[in-house]
Tab-separated table of C-alpha atoms and ligand atoms in Angstrom:
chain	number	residue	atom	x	y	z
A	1	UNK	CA	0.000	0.000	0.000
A	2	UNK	CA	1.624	3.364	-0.929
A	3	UNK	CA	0.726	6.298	1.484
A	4	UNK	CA	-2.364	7.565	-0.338
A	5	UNK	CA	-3.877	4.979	-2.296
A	6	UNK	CA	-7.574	4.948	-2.694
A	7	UNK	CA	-7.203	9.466	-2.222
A	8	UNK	CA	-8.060	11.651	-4.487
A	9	UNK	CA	-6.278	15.338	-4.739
A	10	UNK	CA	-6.860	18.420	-6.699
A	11	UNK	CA	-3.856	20.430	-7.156
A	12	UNK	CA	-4.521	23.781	-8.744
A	13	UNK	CA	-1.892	25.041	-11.288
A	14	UNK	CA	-0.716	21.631	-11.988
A	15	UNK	CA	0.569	21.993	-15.808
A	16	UNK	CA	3.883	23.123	-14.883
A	17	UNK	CA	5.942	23.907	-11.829
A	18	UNK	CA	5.663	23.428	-8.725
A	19	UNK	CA	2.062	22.154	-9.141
A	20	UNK	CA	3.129	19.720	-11.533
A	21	UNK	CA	5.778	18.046	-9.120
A	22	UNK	CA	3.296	18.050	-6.547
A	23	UNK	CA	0.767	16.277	-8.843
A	24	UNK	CA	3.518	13.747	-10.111
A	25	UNK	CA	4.810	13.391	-6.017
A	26	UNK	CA	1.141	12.720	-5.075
A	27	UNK	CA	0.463	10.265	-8.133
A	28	UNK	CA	3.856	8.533	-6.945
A	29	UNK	CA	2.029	8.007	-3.296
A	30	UNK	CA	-1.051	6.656	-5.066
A	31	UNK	CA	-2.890	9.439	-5.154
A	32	UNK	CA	-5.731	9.775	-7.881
A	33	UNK	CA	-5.075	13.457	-9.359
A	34	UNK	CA	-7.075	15.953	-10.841
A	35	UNK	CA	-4.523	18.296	-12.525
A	36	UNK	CA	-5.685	21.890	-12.751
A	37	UNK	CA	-4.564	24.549	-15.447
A	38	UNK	CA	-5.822	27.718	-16.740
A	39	UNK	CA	-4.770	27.656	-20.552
A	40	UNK	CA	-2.375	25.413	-21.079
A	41	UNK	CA	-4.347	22.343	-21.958
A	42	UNK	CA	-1.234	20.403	-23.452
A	43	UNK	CA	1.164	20.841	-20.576
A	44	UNK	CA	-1.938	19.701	-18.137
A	45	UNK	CA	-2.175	16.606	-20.301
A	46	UNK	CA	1.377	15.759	-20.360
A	47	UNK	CA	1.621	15.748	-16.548
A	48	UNK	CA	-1.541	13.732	-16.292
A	49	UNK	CA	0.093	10.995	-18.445
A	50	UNK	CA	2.990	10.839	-16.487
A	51	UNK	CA	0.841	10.371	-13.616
A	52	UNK	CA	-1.044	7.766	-15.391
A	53	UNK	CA	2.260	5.923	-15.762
A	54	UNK	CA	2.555	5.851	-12.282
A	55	UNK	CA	-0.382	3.638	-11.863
A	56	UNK	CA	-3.504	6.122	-10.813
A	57	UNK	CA	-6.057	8.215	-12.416
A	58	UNK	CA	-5.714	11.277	-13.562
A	59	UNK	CA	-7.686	13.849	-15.077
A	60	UNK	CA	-7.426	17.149	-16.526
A	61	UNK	CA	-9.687	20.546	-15.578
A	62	UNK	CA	-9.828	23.702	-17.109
A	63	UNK	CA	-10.761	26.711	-14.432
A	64	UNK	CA	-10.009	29.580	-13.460
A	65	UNK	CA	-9.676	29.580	-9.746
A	66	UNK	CA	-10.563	33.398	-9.332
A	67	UNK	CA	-13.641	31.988	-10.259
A	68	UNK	CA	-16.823	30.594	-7.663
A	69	UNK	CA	-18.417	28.960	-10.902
A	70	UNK	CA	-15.000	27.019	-12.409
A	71	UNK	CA	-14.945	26.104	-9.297
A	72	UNK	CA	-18.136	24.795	-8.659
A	73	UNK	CA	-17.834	22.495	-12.172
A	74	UNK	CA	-14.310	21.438	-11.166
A	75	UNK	CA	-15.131	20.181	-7.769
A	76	UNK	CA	-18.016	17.722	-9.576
A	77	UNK	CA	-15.536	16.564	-12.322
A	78	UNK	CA	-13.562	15.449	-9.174
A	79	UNK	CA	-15.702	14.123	-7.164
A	80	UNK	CA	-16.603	12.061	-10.149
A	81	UNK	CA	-13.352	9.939	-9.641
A	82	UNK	CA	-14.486	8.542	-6.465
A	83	UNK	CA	-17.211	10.820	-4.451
A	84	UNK	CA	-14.249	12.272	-2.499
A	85	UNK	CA	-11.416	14.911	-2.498
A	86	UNK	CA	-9.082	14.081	0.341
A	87	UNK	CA	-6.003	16.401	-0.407
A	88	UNK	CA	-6.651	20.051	-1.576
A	89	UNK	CA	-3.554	22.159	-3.044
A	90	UNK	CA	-4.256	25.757	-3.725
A	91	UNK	CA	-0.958	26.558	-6.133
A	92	UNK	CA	-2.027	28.325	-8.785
A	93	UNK	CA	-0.466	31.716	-8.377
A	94	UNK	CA	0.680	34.540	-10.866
A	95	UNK	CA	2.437	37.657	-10.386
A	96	UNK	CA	2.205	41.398	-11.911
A	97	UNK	CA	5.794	42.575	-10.414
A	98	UNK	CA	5.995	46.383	-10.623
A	99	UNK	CA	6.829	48.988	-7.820
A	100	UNK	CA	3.712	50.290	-5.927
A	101	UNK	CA	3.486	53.853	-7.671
A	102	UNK	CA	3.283	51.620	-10.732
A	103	UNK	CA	1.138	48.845	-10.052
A	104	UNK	CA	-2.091	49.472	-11.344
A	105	UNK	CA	-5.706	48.336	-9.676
A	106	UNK	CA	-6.494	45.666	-12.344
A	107	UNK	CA	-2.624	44.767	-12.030
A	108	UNK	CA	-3.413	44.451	-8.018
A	109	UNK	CA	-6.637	43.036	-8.541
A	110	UNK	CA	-5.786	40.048	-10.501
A	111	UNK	CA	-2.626	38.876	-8.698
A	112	UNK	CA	-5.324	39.094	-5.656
A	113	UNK	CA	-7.719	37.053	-7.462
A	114	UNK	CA	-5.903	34.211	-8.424
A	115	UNK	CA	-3.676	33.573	-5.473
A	116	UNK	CA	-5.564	35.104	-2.400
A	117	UNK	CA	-9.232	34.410	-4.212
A	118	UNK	CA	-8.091	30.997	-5.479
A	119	UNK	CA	-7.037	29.840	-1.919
A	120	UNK	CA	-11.028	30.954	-0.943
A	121	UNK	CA	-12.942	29.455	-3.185
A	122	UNK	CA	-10.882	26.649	-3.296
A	123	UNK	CA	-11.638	25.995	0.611
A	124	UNK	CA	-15.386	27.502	0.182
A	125	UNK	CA	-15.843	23.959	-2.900
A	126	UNK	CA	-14.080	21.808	-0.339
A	127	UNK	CA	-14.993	22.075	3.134
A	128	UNK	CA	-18.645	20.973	3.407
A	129	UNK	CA	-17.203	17.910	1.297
A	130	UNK	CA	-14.008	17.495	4.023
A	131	UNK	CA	-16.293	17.791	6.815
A	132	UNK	CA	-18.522	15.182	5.785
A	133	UNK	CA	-16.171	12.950	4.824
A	134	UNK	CA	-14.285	13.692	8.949
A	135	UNK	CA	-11.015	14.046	6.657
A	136	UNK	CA	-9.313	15.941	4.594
A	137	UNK	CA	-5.562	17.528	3.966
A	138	UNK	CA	-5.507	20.781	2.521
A	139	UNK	CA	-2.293	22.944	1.816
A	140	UNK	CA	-2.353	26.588	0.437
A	141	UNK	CA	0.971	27.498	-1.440
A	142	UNK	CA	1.660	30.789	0.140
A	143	UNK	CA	5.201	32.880	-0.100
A	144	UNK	CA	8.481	33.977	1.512
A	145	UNK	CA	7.503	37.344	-0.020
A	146	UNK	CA	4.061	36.651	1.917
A	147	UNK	CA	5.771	36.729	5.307
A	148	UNK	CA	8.707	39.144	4.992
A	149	UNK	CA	7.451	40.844	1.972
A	150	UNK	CA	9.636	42.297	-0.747
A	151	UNK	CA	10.103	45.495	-2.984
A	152	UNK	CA	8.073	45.572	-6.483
A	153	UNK	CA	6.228	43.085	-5.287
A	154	UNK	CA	3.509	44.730	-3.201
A	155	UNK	CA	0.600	42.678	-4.741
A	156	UNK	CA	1.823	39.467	-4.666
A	157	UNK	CA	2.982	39.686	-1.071
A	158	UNK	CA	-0.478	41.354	-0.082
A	159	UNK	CA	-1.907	38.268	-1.698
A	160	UNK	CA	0.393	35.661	-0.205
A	161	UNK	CA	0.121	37.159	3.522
A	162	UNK	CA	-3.383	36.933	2.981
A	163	UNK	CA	-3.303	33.223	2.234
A	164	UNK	CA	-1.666	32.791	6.091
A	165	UNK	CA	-4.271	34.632	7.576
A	166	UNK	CA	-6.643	32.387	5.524
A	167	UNK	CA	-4.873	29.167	6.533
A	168	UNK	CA	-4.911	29.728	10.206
A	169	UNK	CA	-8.730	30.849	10.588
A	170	UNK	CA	-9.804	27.635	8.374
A	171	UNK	CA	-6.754	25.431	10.136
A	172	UNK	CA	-9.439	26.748	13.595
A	173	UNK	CA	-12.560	26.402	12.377
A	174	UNK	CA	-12.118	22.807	10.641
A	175	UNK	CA	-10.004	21.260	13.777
A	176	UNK	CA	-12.499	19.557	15.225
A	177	UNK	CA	-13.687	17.721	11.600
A	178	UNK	CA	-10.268	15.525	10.866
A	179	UNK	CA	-9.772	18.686	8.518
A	180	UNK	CA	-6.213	20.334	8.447
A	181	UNK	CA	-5.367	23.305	6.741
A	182	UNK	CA	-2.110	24.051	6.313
A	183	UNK	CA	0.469	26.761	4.181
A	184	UNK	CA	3.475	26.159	2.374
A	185	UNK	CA	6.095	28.977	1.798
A	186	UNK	CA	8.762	28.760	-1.029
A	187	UNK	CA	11.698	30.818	-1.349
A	188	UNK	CA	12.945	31.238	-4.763
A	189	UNK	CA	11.670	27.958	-7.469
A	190	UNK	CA	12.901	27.556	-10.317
A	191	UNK	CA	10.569	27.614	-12.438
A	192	UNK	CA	8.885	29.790	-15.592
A	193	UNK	CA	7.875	32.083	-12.883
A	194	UNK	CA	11.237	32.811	-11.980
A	195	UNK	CA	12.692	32.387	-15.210
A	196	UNK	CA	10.592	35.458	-16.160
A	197	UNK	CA	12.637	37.586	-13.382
A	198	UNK	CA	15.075	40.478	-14.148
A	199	UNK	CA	18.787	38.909	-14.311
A	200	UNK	CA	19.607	41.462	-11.686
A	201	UNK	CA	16.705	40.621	-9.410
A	202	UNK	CA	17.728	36.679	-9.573
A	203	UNK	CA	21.184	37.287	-8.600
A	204	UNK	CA	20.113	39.753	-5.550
A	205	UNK	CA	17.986	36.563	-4.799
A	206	UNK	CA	20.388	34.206	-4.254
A	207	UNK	CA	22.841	36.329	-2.874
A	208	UNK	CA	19.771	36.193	0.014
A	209	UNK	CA	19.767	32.376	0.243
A	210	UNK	CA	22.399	30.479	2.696
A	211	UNK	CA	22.384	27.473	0.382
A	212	UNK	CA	23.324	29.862	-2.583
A	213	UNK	CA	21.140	27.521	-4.666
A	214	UNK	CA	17.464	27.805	-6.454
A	215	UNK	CA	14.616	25.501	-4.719
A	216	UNK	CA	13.550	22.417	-7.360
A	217	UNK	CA	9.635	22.324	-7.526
A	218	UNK	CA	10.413	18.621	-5.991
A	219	UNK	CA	11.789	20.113	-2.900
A	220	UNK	CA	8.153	22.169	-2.181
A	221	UNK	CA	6.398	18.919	-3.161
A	222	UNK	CA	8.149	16.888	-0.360
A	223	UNK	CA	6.885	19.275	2.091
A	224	UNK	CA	3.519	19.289	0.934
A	225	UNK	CA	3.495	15.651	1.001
A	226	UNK	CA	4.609	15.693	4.320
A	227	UNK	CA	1.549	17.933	5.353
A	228	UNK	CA	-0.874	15.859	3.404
A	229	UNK	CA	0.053	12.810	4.723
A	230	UNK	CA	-2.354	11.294	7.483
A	231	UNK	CA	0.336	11.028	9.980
A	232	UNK	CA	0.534	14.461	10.050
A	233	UNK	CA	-3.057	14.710	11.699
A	234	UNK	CA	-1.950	16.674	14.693
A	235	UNK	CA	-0.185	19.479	12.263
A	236	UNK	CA	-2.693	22.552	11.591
A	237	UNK	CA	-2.557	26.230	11.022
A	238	UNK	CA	1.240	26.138	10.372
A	239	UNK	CA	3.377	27.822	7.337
A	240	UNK	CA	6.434	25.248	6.702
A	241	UNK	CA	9.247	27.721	4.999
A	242	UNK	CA	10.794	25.782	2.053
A	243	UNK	CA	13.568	28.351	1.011
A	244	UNK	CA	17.397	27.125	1.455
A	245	UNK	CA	17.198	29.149	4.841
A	246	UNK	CA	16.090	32.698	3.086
A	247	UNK	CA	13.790	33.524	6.238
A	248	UNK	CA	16.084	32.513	8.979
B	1	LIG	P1	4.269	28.769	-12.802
B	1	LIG	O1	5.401	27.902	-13.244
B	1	LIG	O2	4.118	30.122	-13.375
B	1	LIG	O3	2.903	27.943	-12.995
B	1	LIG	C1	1.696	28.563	-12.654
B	1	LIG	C2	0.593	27.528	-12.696
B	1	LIG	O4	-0.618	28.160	-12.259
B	1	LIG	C3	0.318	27.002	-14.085
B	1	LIG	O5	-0.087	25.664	-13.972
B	1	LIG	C4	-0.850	27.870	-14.569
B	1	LIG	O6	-1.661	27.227	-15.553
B	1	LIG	C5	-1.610	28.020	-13.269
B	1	LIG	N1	-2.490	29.180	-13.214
B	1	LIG	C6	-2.186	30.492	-13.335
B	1	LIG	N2	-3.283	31.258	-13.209
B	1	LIG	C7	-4.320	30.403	-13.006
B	1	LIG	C8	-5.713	30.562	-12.825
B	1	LIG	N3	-6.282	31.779	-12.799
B	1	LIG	N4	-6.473	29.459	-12.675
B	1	LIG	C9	-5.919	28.223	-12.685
B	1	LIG	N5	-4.615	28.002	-12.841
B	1	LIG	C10	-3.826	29.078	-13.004
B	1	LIG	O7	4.309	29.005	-11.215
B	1	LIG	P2	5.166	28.260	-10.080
B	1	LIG	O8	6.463	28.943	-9.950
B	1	LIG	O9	5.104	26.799	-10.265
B	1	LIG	O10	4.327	28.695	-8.784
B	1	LIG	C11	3.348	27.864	-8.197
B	1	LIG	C12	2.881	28.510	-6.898
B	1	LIG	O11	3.999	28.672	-6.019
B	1	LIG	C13	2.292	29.907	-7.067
B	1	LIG	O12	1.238	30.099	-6.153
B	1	LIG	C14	3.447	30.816	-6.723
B	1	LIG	O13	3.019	32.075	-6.299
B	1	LIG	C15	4.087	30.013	-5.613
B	1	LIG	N6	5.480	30.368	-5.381
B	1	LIG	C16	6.396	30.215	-6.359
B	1	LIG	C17	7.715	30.549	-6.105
B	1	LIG	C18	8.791	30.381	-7.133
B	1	LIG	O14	9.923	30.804	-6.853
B	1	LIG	N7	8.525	29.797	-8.303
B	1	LIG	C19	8.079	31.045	-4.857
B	1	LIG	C20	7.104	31.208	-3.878
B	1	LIG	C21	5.803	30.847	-4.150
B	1	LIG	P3	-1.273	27.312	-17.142
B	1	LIG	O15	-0.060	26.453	-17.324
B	1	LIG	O16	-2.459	26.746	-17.832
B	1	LIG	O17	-1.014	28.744	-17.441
């Protein structure tokens, strides 16, 4: 028996990245997957064979998780696999870097929607589900830049510190239901999302990390798979920094 065989998970933002190791880390475990993207409909399908490989099921939704009503279609594809979503992973995230006197309010309003908005309707489709069910593991990618914030990114942080106040209210009002709810904070990925940074913004970057080193989308999967494991039942309301010691 591998650790979650007979689960099923929904990892948002699971085309490429870090939600694609997570969904490939999962599907190692036995986890049934339903891989999440927003537009790119080949990348989703490429990760959900590789799952598939790995022995589960995996299937691939289209929705925008600003959105109540993608979310309301994509939690009944998924609960199509097997009536139950054990393991939620809000990761979809974007960014709209820019310093504040440039950031513009649609620019601020849609880095708030996906990643702060995602996280909340993602836990809004889930919980009645999670409760019912007396289980349920669900981990909300937040940010390094969430907790000690950083310049030109003003947005994005908003939105990621938002996602720890978020955690720890649900993580309080879903203890007593089997329900966890916990946060995840990266450092620096790599990934297209930091492969889109300045050159000169990378290197200040690492210069800030004591293992002068990039994080592998692998290395944020382990910890959510840590956090989603049932062991971990006594574990709620808690932000696990994943960042070669950047916030020490
Ligand atoms: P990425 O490579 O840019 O991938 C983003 C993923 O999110 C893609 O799968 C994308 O789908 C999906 N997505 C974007 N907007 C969406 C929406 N509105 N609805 C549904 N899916 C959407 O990003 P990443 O670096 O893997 O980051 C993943 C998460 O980790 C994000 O929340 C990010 O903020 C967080 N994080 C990343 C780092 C880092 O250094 N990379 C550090 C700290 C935190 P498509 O492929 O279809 O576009």
């Amino acid at each position: 028996m591998k650790k979650f065989s007979g689960q099923t998970a929904l990892v948002t933002g699971a085309s490429r990245g870090i939600g694609r190791a997570i969904a490939l880390a999962l599907a190692a475990e036995g986890a049934n997957v339903v891989i999440n993207y927003a537009g790119r409909a080949e990348a989703a399908e490429a990760t959900a064979e590789e799952c598939r490989a790995l022995g589960v099921e995996a299937i691939c939704v289209q929705a925008d998780v600003s959105k109540e009503e993608d979310w309301a279609r994509m939690t009944e594809e998924a609960k199509a696999l097997s009536g139950r979503i054990d393991i939620l992973v809000n990761n979809a995230g974007i960014t709209r870097d820019d310093l504040l006197f440039r950031i513009s309010e649609e620019d601020f309003d849609a880095v708030v929607k996906t990643n702060l908005y995602g996280c909340f309707h993602g836990l809004k489709s889930v919980y009645r589900l999670m409760m019912k069910q007396k289980y349920g593991r669900i981990i909300n990618i937040s940010s390094v830049v969430g907790l000690h914030g950083n310049a030109g990114q003003a947005n994005y942080a908003a939105a990621k510190a938002g996602i720890v106040g978020l955690t720890k209210s649900m993580a309080k009002e879903l203890a007593s239901r089997g329900v966890t709810v916990n946060a995840v904070a990266p450092g620096f990925v790599a990934t297209d999302m930091t492969d889109a940074m300045p050159e000169a913004a990378k290197e200040a970057a690492l210069a800030g990390i004591p293992m002068k080193s990039l994080g592998k989308p692998e290395d944020i999967a382990g910890a959510v798979l840590f956090l989603a494991d049932p062991a971990s039942r006594y574990i709620t309301g808690q932000v696990l920094s994943v960042d070669g010691g950047m916030s020490i």
